[in-house]
mmCIF file of C-alpha atoms in Angstrom:
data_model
loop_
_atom_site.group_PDB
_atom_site.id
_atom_site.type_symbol
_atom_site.label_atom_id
_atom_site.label_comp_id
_atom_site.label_asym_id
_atom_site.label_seq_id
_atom_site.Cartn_x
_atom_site.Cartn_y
_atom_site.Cartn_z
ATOM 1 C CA UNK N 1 -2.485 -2.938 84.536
ATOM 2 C CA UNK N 2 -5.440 -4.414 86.779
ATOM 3 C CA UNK N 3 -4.719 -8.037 87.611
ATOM 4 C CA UNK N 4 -6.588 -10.501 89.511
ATOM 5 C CA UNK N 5 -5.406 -13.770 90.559
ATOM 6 C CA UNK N 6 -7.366 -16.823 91.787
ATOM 7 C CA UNK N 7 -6.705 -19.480 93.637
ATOM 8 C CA UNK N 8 -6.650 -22.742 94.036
ATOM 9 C CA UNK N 9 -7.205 -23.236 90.233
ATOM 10 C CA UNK N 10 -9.593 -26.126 90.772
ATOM 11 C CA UNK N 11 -10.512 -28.646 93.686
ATOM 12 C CA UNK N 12 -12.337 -31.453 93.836
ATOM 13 C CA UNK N 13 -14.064 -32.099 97.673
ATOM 14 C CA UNK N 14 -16.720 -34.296 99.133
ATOM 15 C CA UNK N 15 -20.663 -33.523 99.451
ATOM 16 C CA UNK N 16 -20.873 -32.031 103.063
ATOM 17 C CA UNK N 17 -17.389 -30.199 102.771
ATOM 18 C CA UNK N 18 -16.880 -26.750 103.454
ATOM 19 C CA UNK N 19 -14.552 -24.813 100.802
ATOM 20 C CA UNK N 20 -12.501 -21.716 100.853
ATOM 21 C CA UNK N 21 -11.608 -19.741 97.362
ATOM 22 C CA UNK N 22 -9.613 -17.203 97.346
ATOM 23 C CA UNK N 23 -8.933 -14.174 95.215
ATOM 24 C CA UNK N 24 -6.008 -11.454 95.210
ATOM 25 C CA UNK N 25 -6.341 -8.347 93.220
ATOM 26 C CA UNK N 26 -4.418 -4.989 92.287
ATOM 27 C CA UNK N 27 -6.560 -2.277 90.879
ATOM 28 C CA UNK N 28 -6.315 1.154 90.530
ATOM 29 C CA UNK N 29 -9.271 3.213 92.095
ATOM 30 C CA UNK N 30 -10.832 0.216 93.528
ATOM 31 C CA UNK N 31 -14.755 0.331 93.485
ATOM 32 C CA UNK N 32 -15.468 -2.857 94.137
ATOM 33 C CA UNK N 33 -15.369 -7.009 93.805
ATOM 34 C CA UNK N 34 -17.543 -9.445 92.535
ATOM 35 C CA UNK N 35 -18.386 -13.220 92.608
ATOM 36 C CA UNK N 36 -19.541 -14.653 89.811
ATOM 37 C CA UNK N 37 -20.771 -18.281 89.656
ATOM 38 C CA UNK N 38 -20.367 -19.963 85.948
ATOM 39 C CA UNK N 39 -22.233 -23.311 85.093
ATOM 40 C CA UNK N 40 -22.701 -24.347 81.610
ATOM 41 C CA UNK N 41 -24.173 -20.707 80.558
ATOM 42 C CA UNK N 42 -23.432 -17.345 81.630
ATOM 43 C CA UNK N 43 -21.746 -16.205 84.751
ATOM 44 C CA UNK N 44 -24.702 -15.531 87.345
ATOM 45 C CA UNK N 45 -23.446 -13.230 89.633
ATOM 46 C CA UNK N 46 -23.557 -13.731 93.262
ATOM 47 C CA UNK N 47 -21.565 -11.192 95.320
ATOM 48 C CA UNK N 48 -20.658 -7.750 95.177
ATOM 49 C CA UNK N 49 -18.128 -6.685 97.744
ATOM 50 C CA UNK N 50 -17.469 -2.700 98.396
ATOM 51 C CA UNK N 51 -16.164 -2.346 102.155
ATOM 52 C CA UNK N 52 -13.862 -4.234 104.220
ATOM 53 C CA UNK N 53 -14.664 -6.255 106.568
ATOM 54 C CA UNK N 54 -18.666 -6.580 105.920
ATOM 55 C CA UNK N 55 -19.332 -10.073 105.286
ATOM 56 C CA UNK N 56 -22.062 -10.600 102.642
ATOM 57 C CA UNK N 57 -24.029 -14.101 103.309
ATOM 58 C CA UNK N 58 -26.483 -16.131 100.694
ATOM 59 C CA UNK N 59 -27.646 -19.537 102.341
ATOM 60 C CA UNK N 60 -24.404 -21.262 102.132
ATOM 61 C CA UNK N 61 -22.163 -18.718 100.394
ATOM 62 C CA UNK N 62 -20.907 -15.905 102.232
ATOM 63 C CA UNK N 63 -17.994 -14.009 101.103
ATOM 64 C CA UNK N 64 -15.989 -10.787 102.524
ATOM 65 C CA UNK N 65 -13.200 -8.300 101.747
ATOM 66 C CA UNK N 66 -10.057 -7.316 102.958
ATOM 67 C CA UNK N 67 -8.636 -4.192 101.190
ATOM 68 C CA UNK N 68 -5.624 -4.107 103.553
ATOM 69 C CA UNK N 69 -4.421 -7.124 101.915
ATOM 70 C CA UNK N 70 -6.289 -6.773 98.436
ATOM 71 C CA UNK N 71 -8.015 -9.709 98.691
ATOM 72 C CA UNK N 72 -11.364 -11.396 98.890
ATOM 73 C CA UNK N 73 -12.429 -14.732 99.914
ATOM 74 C CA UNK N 74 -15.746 -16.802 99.104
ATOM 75 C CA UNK N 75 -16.930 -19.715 101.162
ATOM 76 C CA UNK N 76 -19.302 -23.036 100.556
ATOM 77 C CA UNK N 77 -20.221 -24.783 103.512
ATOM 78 C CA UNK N 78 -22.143 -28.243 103.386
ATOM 79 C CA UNK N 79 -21.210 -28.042 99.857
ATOM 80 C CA UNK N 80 -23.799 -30.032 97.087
ATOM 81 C CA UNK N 81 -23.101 -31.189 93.799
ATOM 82 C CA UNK N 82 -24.773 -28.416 92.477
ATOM 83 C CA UNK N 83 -22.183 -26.030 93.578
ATOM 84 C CA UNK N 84 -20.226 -27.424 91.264
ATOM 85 C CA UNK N 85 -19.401 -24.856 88.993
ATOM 86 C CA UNK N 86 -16.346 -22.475 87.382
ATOM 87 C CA UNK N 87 -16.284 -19.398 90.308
ATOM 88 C CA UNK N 88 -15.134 -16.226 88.903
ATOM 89 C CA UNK N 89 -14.087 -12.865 90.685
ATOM 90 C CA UNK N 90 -13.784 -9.778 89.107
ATOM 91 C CA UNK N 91 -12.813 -6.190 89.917
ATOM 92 C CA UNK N 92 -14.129 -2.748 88.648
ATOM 93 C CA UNK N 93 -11.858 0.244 88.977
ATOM 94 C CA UNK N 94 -13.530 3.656 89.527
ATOM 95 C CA UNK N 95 -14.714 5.317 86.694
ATOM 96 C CA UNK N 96 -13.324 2.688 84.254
ATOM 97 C CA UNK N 97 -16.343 0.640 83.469
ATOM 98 C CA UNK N 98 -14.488 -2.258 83.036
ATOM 99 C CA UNK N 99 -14.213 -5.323 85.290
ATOM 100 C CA UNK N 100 -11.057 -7.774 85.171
ATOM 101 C CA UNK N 101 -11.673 -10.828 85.787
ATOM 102 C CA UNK N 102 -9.795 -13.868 87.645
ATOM 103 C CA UNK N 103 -9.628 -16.623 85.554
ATOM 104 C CA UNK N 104 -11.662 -18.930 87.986
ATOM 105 C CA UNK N 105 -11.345 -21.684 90.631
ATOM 106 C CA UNK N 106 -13.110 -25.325 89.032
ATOM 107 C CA UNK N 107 -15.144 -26.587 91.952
ATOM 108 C CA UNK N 108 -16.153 -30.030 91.639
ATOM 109 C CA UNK N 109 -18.422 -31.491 94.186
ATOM 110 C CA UNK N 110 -18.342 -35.149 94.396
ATOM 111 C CA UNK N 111 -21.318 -36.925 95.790
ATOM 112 C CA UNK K 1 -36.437 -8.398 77.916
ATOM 113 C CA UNK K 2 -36.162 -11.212 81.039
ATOM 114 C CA UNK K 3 -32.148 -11.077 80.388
ATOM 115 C CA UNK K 4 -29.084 -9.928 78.258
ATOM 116 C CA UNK K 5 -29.844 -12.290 75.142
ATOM 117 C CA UNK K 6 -27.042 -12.830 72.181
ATOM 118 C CA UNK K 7 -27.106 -14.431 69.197
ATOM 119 C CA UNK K 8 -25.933 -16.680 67.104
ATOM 120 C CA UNK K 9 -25.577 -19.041 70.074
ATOM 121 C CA UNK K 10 -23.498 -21.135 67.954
ATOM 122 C CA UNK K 11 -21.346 -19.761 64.899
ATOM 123 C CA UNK K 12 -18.826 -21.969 62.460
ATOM 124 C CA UNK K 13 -17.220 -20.095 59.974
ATOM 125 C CA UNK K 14 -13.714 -20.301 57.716
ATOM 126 C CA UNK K 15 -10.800 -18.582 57.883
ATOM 127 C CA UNK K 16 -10.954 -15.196 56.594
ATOM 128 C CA UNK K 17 -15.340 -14.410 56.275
ATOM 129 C CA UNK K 18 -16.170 -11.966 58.240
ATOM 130 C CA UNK K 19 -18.788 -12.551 61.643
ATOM 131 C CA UNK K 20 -21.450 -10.143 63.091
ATOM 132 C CA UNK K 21 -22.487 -10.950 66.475
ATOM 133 C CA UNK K 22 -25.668 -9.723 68.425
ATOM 134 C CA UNK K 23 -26.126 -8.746 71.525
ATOM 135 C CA UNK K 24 -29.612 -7.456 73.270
ATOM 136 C CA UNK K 25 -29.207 -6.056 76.525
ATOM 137 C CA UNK K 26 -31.575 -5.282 79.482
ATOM 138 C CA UNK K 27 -34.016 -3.063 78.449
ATOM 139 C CA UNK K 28 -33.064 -0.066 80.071
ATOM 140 C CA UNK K 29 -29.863 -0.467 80.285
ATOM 141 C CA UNK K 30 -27.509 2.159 80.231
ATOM 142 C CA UNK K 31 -23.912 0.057 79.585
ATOM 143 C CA UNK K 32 -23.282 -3.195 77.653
ATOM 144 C CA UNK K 33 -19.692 -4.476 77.709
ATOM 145 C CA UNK K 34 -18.258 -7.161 75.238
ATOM 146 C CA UNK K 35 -15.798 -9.930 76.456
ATOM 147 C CA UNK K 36 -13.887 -12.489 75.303
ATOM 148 C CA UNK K 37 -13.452 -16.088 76.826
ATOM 149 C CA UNK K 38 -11.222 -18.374 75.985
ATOM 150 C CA UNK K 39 -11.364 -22.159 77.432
ATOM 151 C CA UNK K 40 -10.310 -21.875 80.970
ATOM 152 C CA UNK K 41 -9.690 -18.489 81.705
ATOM 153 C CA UNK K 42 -12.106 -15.809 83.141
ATOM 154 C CA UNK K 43 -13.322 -12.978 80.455
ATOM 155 C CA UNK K 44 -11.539 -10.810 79.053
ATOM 156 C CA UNK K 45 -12.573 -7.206 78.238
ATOM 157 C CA UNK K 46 -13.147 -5.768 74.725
ATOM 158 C CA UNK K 47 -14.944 -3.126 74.822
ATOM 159 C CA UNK K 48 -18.163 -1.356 76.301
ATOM 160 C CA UNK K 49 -20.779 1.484 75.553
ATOM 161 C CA UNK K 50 -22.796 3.952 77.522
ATOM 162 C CA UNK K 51 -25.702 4.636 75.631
ATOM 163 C CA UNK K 52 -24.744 4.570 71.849
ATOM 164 C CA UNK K 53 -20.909 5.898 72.630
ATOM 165 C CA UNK K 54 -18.100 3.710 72.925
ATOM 166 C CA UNK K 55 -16.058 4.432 75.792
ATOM 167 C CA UNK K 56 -13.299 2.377 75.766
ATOM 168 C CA UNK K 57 -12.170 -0.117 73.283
ATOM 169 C CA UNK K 58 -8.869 -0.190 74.679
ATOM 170 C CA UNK K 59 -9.097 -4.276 74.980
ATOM 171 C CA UNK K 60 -9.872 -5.023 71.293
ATOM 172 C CA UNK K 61 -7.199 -7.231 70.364
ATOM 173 C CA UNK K 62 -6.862 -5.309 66.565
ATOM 174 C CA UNK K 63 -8.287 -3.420 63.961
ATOM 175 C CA UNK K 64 -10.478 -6.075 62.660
ATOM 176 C CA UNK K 65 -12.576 -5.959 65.501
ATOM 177 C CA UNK K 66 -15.256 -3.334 65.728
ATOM 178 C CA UNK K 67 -18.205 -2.619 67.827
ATOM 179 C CA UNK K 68 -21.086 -0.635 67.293
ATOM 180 C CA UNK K 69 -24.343 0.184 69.339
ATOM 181 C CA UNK K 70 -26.223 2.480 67.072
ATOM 182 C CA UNK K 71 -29.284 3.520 68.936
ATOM 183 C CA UNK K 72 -27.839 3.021 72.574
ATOM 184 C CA UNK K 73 -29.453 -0.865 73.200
ATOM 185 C CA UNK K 74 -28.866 -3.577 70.658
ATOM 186 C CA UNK K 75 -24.967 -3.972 69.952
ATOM 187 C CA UNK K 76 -23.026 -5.429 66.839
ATOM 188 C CA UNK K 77 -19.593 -7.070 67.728
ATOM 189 C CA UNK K 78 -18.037 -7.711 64.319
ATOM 190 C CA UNK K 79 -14.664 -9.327 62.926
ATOM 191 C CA UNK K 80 -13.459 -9.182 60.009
ATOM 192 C CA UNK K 81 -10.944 -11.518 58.200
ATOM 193 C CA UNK K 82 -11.213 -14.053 61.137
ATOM 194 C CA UNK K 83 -8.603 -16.263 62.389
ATOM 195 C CA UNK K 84 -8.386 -19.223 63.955
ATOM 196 C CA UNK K 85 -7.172 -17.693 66.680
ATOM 197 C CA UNK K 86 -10.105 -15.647 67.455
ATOM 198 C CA UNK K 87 -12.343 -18.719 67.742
ATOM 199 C CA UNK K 88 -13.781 -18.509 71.598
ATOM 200 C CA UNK K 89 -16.981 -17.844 73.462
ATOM 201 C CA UNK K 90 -17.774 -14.219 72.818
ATOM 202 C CA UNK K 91 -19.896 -12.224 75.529
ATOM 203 C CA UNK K 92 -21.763 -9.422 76.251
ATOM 204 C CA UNK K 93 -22.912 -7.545 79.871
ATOM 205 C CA UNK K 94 -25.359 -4.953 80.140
ATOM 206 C CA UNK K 95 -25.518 -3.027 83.621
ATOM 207 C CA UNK K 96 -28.196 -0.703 85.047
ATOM 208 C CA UNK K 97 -26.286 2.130 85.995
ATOM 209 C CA UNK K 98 -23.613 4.774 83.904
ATOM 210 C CA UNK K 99 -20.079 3.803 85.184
ATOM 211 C CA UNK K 100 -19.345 7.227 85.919
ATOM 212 C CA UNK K 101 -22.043 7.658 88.438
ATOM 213 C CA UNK K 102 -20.853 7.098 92.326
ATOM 214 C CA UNK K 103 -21.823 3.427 93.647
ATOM 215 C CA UNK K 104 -21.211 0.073 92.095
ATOM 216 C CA UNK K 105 -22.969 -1.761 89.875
ATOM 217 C CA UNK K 106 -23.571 -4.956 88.860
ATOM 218 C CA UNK K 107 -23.047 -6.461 85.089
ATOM 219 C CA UNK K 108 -25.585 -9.213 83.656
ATOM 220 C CA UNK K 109 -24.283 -11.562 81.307
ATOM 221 C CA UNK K 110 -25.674 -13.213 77.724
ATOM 222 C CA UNK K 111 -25.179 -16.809 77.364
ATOM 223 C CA UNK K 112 -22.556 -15.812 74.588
ATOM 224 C CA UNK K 113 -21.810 -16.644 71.072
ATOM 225 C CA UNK K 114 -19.587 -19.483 70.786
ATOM 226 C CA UNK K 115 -17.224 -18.788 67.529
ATOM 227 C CA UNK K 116 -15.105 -21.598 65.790
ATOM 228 C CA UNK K 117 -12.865 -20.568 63.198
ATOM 229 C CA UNK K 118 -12.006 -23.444 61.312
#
């Protein structure tokens, strides 16, 4: 069964702070991983990750993969209190249609 | 339309009606996948459609769940006899591309039906 695993489960940091999330994953047929951001609405996706090693950048959010060790990690730097937000990753398997989702890190950015 | 909408935003019901809940995809959109969120956990799979066939329903928790998508873009997630334990926020995707095509893709999510079961 497809499992992904997120971590920490919440942190609280500091206006100005840069933050590291992490997410670990086993999949069968990997096709590829995805960041999700989730305020009070949907998720609104931000990342989709396919090869190793290629680091994907959005103003302050980058994010890259490491399919050696199954894992993915998404950074904040100079972090705002809008970033705070429930961060969500989320694998598709090839062919399966299906993503699995983390269950999300709880970023709260204090001013 | 500008988004994946869903409908009822908000839905109370008692223990044992049944519930029908809308989702409107992307226009154009070849798949729309149902989920299931419960408070503080990521969402879950249910189910999802290419076109007007279900593919997989593999992660509907039981029999009195049932999904439909008739004419391959508006979909009907429906539950019969609820529970209270199927009370959660209920919600749907809709991606561009057919799964089965090479490349990834990337799912677009409703703002979800929130269901209380009281």
């Amino acid at each position: 069964e497809d499992k992904v695993v997120q971590s920490p489960l919440s942190l609280v940091v500091h206006e100005g702070d840069t933050v590291t999330l992490n997410c670990s994953y086993e999949v069968t047929n990997f096709r590829s991983l995805l960041w999700y951001k989730q305020e009070k609405k949907a998720p609104t996706f931000l990342f989709m990750l396919t090869s190793s090693g290629i680091e994907k950048k959005s103003g302050r959010l980058s994010s890259i993969l490491d399919k050696k060790e199954l894992s993915s990690i998404l950074n904040i730097t100079a972090t705002q209190t809008g970033d705070s937000a429930i961060y969500l990753c989320a694998v598709e398997a090839t062919n399966a249609g299906k993503s699995t989702f983390g269950d999300g890190t709880t970023l709260t950015v204090k001013p | 339309g500008a988004g994946v909408s869903q409908s009822p935003r908000y839905k109370v019901t008692k223990r044992g009606q049944d519930v029908a809940l809308r989702c409107d995809p992307i226009s154009g959109h070849v798949s729309l996948y149902w989920y299931r969120q419960a408070l503080g956990q990521g969402p879950e799979f249910l189910t999802y459609f290419n076109y007007e066939a279900q593919q997989d329903k593999s992660g509907l928790p039981n029999d009195r769940f049932s999904a439909e998508r008739p004419e391959g873009s508006i979909s009907t997630l429906t539950i019969q006899r609820t529970e209270q334990r199927d009370s959660a926020m209920y919600r749907c995707a809709s991606s561009a591309k057919h799964p089965g095509l090479a490349g990834p893709d990337t799912q677009y999510f409703g703002p979800g039906t929130r269901l209380t079961v009281l």
